[in-house]
């Protein structure tokens, strides 16, 4: 009541109509207008006049300045004031009195809220043709589905994924982001719409599934709980193709891999591709998504954290999130495979142990590289024993679940080009580089890797059998090339993964706090541990 009294300028009057319970924007937008004359409102104004006149005879001193009531302001000024308030505050304001509620029916207010809160820059006046008001757009579309905006990881077993739900014009669209075709790690991300929500001729939002090749069709979105929602397709026949499963598989293969099965000569890769198609096809009618955040950045980070595309042998390209945690950096899988599923920590870098490699010529022998790395691993082991930590807990805080590091989860392939890893003494900020060539016998899916690196660090990677069986962390070398690319040499597999930064701009993806980001990492890892 005190808040209403200040708004009306009359003190604790019984004429204030603000109720204790709060209404949602949808209820406010749909509230029926009341008659222009309101006896209680007239009583408020009369009380305000009486209070103004009563102040003069109380003392001989100077009279207090007259109190001004919001009710006395012209409607056009009240529109400007109300339009500057957050949309979530307007329902309470509408309950103060009839005059405020009438003014809050002005579309100018809601047009500004749509623009400032959700970035809707479209000319909302064209909605008048369909009979949809800006209040409808705000209350029944934007505000109602605000909780699904942001970055999400779909629950597709070990494969995961990356979804960004954004306001796009007068639509809310869920865009699924896919890595480029293997092995072109520097190519831009691909994306396709999975669903969209819009408010057109009807007074309630329409959800449409965009999966398949027969156009938009009826769908459903349900907010399961905080930071989790699900989508469901109500017309799965739109996902089917006339040529049956064989045509669907060929189409999926061209979209997912950019080639036909006949172009893939590696038998193991053919099996993995077919397995992924069969598994992911089970989720074409219903999916659950869990919120993820982009990692926070700190001034002392080695490079800017974020999302990277990485090569993972026969599994193709996968998306990894690089984040920094004090003296350690971690790469967490956003998309995964049957060996190392999404959510697991594929690599971990010990920033306290810089690997000082000899000249490139001496390191053409893989055994020399192995000797240097294993010496560093022994040093790390001794330090951990002194700190009272087991080697398995390397890089983990006491409150974090055990991180996992992962390499291309497959046997080493044919040897790649000969070469060696060069030591990188200058700091990353110096911009100076050292020659870099892969040692003889180390395979790489992408031979077009940088031939200059800034520095190297000791790290560990997670390897496991099919189904994430017998996971173990093995030593490796983290190679920093530049601000947007790094690599990892999996010592045990004699394999090299190249990572390139995802340049797409994701909206509503920042973590509210560092603690929220750490909690998110623990949650997505616990789902697959």
PDB file of N, CA and C in Angstrom, residues 365-414:
ATOM      1  N   UNK A 365      62.104 -37.180 -34.399  1.00  0.00           N
ATOM      2  CA  UNK A 365      61.934 -38.514 -33.845  1.00  0.00           C
ATOM      3  C   UNK A 365      60.813 -38.453 -32.801  1.00  0.00           C
ATOM      4  N   UNK A 366      59.748 -39.226 -32.987  1.00  0.00           N
ATOM      5  CA  UNK A 366      58.637 -39.216 -32.046  1.00  0.00           C
ATOM      6  C   UNK A 366      59.090 -39.644 -30.655  1.00  0.00           C
ATOM      7  N   UNK A 367      60.049 -40.544 -30.585  1.00  0.00           N
ATOM      8  CA  UNK A 367      60.531 -41.014 -29.291  1.00  0.00           C
ATOM      9  C   UNK A 367      61.129 -39.872 -28.471  1.00  0.00           C
ATOM     10  N   UNK A 368      61.727 -38.901 -29.148  1.00  0.00           N
ATOM     11  CA  UNK A 368      62.297 -37.761 -28.433  1.00  0.00           C
ATOM     12  C   UNK A 368      61.180 -36.912 -27.829  1.00  0.00           C
ATOM     13  N   UNK A 369      60.124 -36.698 -28.596  1.00  0.00           N
ATOM     14  CA  UNK A 369      58.980 -35.962 -28.071  1.00  0.00           C
ATOM     15  C   UNK A 369      58.376 -36.706 -26.886  1.00  0.00           C
ATOM     16  N   UNK A 370      58.231 -38.015 -27.016  1.00  0.00           N
ATOM     17  CA  UNK A 370      57.664 -38.821 -25.948  1.00  0.00           C
ATOM     18  C   UNK A 370      58.510 -38.716 -24.685  1.00  0.00           C
ATOM     19  N   UNK A 371      59.828 -38.740 -24.847  1.00  0.00           N
ATOM     20  CA  UNK A 371      60.722 -38.648 -23.690  1.00  0.00           C
ATOM     21  C   UNK A 371      60.524 -37.331 -22.942  1.00  0.00           C
ATOM     22  N   UNK A 372      60.433 -36.237 -23.680  1.00  0.00           N
ATOM     23  CA  UNK A 372      60.273 -34.922 -23.051  1.00  0.00           C
ATOM     24  C   UNK A 372      58.946 -34.850 -22.289  1.00  0.00           C
ATOM     25  N   UNK A 373      57.885 -35.331 -22.911  1.00  0.00           N
ATOM     26  CA  UNK A 373      56.554 -35.245 -22.284  1.00  0.00           C
ATOM     27  C   UNK A 373      56.482 -36.133 -21.044  1.00  0.00           C
ATOM     28  N   UNK A 374      57.037 -37.320 -21.128  1.00  0.00           N
ATOM     29  CA  UNK A 374      56.979 -38.222 -19.982  1.00  0.00           C
ATOM     30  C   UNK A 374      57.804 -37.696 -18.812  1.00  0.00           C
ATOM     31  N   UNK A 375      58.866 -36.973 -19.092  1.00  0.00           N
ATOM     32  CA  UNK A 375      59.634 -36.342 -18.011  1.00  0.00           C
ATOM     33  C   UNK A 375      58.773 -35.299 -17.284  1.00  0.00           C
ATOM     34  N   UNK A 376      58.016 -34.551 -18.049  1.00  0.00           N
ATOM     35  CA  UNK A 376      57.134 -33.560 -17.429  1.00  0.00           C
ATOM     36  C   UNK A 376      56.041 -34.270 -16.628  1.00  0.00           C
ATOM     37  N   UNK A 377      55.509 -35.368 -17.168  1.00  0.00           N
ATOM     38  CA  UNK A 377      54.472 -36.093 -16.433  1.00  0.00           C
ATOM     39  C   UNK A 377      54.997 -36.597 -15.095  1.00  0.00           C
ATOM     40  N   UNK A 378      56.217 -37.066 -15.068  1.00  0.00           N
ATOM     41  CA  UNK A 378      56.806 -37.534 -13.814  1.00  0.00           C
ATOM     42  C   UNK A 378      56.948 -36.379 -12.825  1.00  0.00           C
ATOM     43  N   UNK A 379      57.319 -35.235 -13.330  1.00  0.00           N
ATOM     44  CA  UNK A 379      57.426 -34.064 -12.463  1.00  0.00           C
ATOM     45  C   UNK A 379      56.059 -33.687 -11.887  1.00  0.00           C
ATOM     46  N   UNK A 380      55.030 -33.754 -12.732  1.00  0.00           N
ATOM     47  CA  UNK A 380      53.671 -33.462 -12.271  1.00  0.00           C
ATOM     48  C   UNK A 380      53.244 -34.464 -11.214  1.00  0.00           C
ATOM     49  N   UNK A 381      53.570 -35.737 -11.429  1.00  0.00           N
ATOM     50  CA  UNK A 381      53.197 -36.781 -10.468  1.00  0.00           C
ATOM     51  C   UNK A 381      53.844 -36.534  -9.118  1.00  0.00           C
ATOM     52  N   UNK A 382      55.107 -36.174  -9.106  1.00  0.00           N
ATOM     53  CA  UNK A 382      55.796 -35.911  -7.853  1.00  0.00           C
ATOM     54  C   UNK A 382      55.192 -34.713  -7.124  1.00  0.00           C
ATOM     55  N   UNK A 383      54.843 -33.702  -7.866  1.00  0.00           N
ATOM     56  CA  UNK A 383      54.228 -32.518  -7.245  1.00  0.00           C
ATOM     57  C   UNK A 383      52.877 -32.869  -6.642  1.00  0.00           C
ATOM     58  N   UNK A 384      52.122 -33.713  -7.324  1.00  0.00           N
ATOM     59  CA  UNK A 384      50.815 -34.098  -6.805  1.00  0.00           C
ATOM     60  C   UNK A 384      50.954 -34.935  -5.548  1.00  0.00           C
ATOM     61  N   UNK A 385      51.967 -35.780  -5.484  1.00  0.00           N
ATOM     62  CA  UNK A 385      52.184 -36.569  -4.272  1.00  0.00           C
ATOM     63  C   UNK A 385      52.532 -35.671  -3.101  1.00  0.00           C
ATOM     64  N   UNK A 386      53.306 -34.637  -3.362  1.00  0.00           N
ATOM     65  CA  UNK A 386      53.644 -33.704  -2.297  1.00  0.00           C
ATOM     66  C   UNK A 386      52.426 -32.925  -1.822  1.00  0.00           C
ATOM     67  N   UNK A 387      51.512 -32.665  -2.742  1.00  0.00           N
ATOM     68  CA  UNK A 387      50.288 -31.946  -2.383  1.00  0.00           C
ATOM     69  C   UNK A 387      49.229 -32.878  -1.803  1.00  0.00           C
ATOM     70  N   UNK A 388      49.514 -34.191  -1.810  1.00  0.00           N
ATOM     71  CA  UNK A 388      48.559 -35.141  -1.254  1.00  0.00           C
ATOM     72  C   UNK A 388      47.403 -35.451  -2.155  1.00  0.00           C
ATOM     73  N   UNK A 389      47.592 -35.261  -3.464  1.00  0.00           N
ATOM     74  CA  UNK A 389      46.519 -35.540  -4.417  1.00  0.00           C
ATOM     75  C   UNK A 389      46.900 -36.725  -5.283  1.00  0.00           C
ATOM     76  N   UNK A 390      45.965 -37.638  -5.549  1.00  0.00           N
ATOM     77  CA  UNK A 390      46.248 -38.723  -6.493  1.00  0.00           C
ATOM     78  C   UNK A 390      46.346 -38.182  -7.901  1.00  0.00           C
ATOM     79  N   UNK A 391      47.054 -38.903  -8.762  1.00  0.00           N
ATOM     80  CA  UNK A 391      47.233 -38.443 -10.132  1.00  0.00           C
ATOM     81  C   UNK A 391      45.917 -38.358 -10.877  1.00  0.00           C
ATOM     82  N   UNK A 392      44.944 -39.218 -10.517  1.00  0.00           N
ATOM     83  CA  UNK A 392      43.658 -39.191 -11.203  1.00  0.00           C
ATOM     84  C   UNK A 392      42.903 -37.892 -10.971  1.00  0.00           C
ATOM     85  N   UNK A 393      43.236 -37.196  -9.869  1.00  0.00           N
ATOM     86  CA  UNK A 393      42.512 -35.967  -9.552  1.00  0.00           C
ATOM     87  C   UNK A 393      43.163 -34.758 -10.175  1.00  0.00           C
ATOM     88  N   UNK A 394      44.053 -34.982 -11.100  1.00  0.00           N
ATOM     89  CA  UNK A 394      44.779 -33.882 -11.725  1.00  0.00           C
ATOM     90  C   UNK A 394      43.835 -32.851 -12.308  1.00  0.00           C
ATOM     91  N   UNK A 395      44.051 -31.622 -11.892  1.00  0.00           N
ATOM     92  CA  UNK A 395      43.305 -30.519 -12.481  1.00  0.00           C
ATOM     93  C   UNK A 395      41.897 -30.369 -11.960  1.00  0.00           C
ATOM     94  N   UNK A 396      41.554 -31.107 -10.899  1.00  0.00           N
ATOM     95  CA  UNK A 396      40.177 -31.031 -10.416  1.00  0.00           C
ATOM     96  C   UNK A 396      40.127 -30.311  -9.091  1.00  0.00           C
ATOM     97  N   UNK A 397      39.104 -29.470  -8.952  1.00  0.00           N
ATOM     98  CA  UNK A 397      38.837 -28.908  -7.640  1.00  0.00           C
ATOM     99  C   UNK A 397      38.143 -29.953  -6.794  1.00  0.00           C
ATOM    100  N   UNK A 398      38.195 -29.778  -5.484  1.00  0.00           N
ATOM    101  CA  UNK A 398      37.600 -30.785  -4.611  1.00  0.00           C
ATOM    102  C   UNK A 398      36.108 -30.920  -4.846  1.00  0.00           C
ATOM    103  N   UNK A 399      35.466 -29.869  -5.333  1.00  0.00           N
ATOM    104  CA  UNK A 399      34.030 -29.922  -5.504  1.00  0.00           C
ATOM    105  C   UNK A 399      33.624 -30.324  -6.913  1.00  0.00           C
ATOM    106  N   UNK A 400      34.562 -30.494  -7.795  1.00  0.00           N
ATOM    107  CA  UNK A 400      34.226 -30.813  -9.182  1.00  0.00           C
ATOM    108  C   UNK A 400      34.284 -32.303  -9.406  1.00  0.00           C
ATOM    109  N   UNK A 401      33.417 -32.848 -10.243  1.00  0.00           N
ATOM    110  CA  UNK A 401      33.528 -34.254 -10.613  1.00  0.00           C
ATOM    111  C   UNK A 401      34.775 -34.476 -11.441  1.00  0.00           C
ATOM    112  N   UNK A 402      35.259 -35.713 -11.451  1.00  0.00           N
ATOM    113  CA  UNK A 402      36.513 -35.984 -12.145  1.00  0.00           C
ATOM    114  C   UNK A 402      36.425 -35.660 -13.613  1.00  0.00           C
ATOM    115  N   UNK A 403      37.272 -34.767 -14.118  1.00  0.00           N
ATOM    116  CA  UNK A 403      37.212 -34.422 -15.521  1.00  0.00           C
ATOM    117  C   UNK A 403      37.829 -35.506 -16.363  1.00  0.00           C
ATOM    118  N   UNK A 404      37.443 -35.556 -17.605  1.00  0.00           N
ATOM    119  CA  UNK A 404      37.976 -36.550 -18.499  1.00  0.00           C
ATOM    120  C   UNK A 404      38.525 -35.872 -19.728  1.00  0.00           C
ATOM    121  N   UNK A 405      39.553 -36.394 -20.236  1.00  0.00           N
ATOM    122  CA  UNK A 405      40.160 -35.848 -21.428  1.00  0.00           C
ATOM    123  C   UNK A 405      40.014 -36.871 -22.524  1.00  0.00           C
ATOM    124  N   UNK A 406      39.915 -36.460 -23.745  1.00  0.00           N
ATOM    125  CA  UNK A 406      39.684 -37.422 -24.794  1.00  0.00           C
ATOM    126  C   UNK A 406      40.415 -37.148 -26.073  1.00  0.00           C
ATOM    127  N   UNK A 407      40.861 -38.194 -26.745  1.00  0.00           N
ATOM    128  CA  UNK A 407      41.479 -38.073 -28.033  1.00  0.00           C
ATOM    129  C   UNK A 407      40.557 -38.630 -29.058  1.00  0.00           C
ATOM    130  N   UNK A 408      40.984 -38.641 -30.321  1.00  0.00           N
ATOM    131  CA  UNK A 408      40.212 -39.364 -31.311  1.00  0.00           C
ATOM    132  C   UNK A 408      40.119 -40.796 -30.834  1.00  0.00           C
ATOM    133  N   UNK A 409      38.922 -41.227 -30.470  1.00  0.00           N
ATOM    134  CA  UNK A 409      38.781 -42.520 -29.824  1.00  0.00           C
ATOM    135  C   UNK A 409      38.810 -43.625 -30.861  1.00  0.00           C
ATOM    136  N   UNK A 410      39.969 -43.832 -31.471  1.00  0.00           N
ATOM    137  CA  UNK A 410      40.112 -44.883 -32.471  1.00  0.00           C
ATOM    138  C   UNK A 410      41.596 -45.185 -32.608  1.00  0.00           C
ATOM    139  N   UNK A 411      41.951 -46.303 -33.179  1.00  0.00           N
ATOM    140  CA  UNK A 411      43.369 -46.605 -33.351  1.00  0.00           C
ATOM    141  C   UNK A 411      44.028 -45.564 -34.237  1.00  0.00           C
ATOM    142  N   UNK A 412      45.325 -45.400 -34.025  1.00  0.00           N
ATOM    143  CA  UNK A 412      46.066 -44.442 -34.843  1.00  0.00           C
ATOM    144  C   UNK A 412      45.982 -44.842 -36.301  1.00  0.00           C
ATOM    145  N   UNK A 413      45.856 -43.830 -37.147  1.00  0.00           N
ATOM    146  CA  UNK A 413      45.704 -44.111 -38.568  1.00  0.00           C
ATOM    147  C   UNK A 413      47.068 -44.069 -39.248  1.00  0.00           C
ATOM    148  N   UNK A 414      47.028 -44.057 -40.557  1.00  0.00           N
ATOM    149  CA  UNK A 414      48.270 -44.080 -41.306  1.00  0.00           C
ATOM    150  C   UNK A 414      49.137 -42.900 -40.907  1.00  0.00           C
TER     151      UNK A 414
END
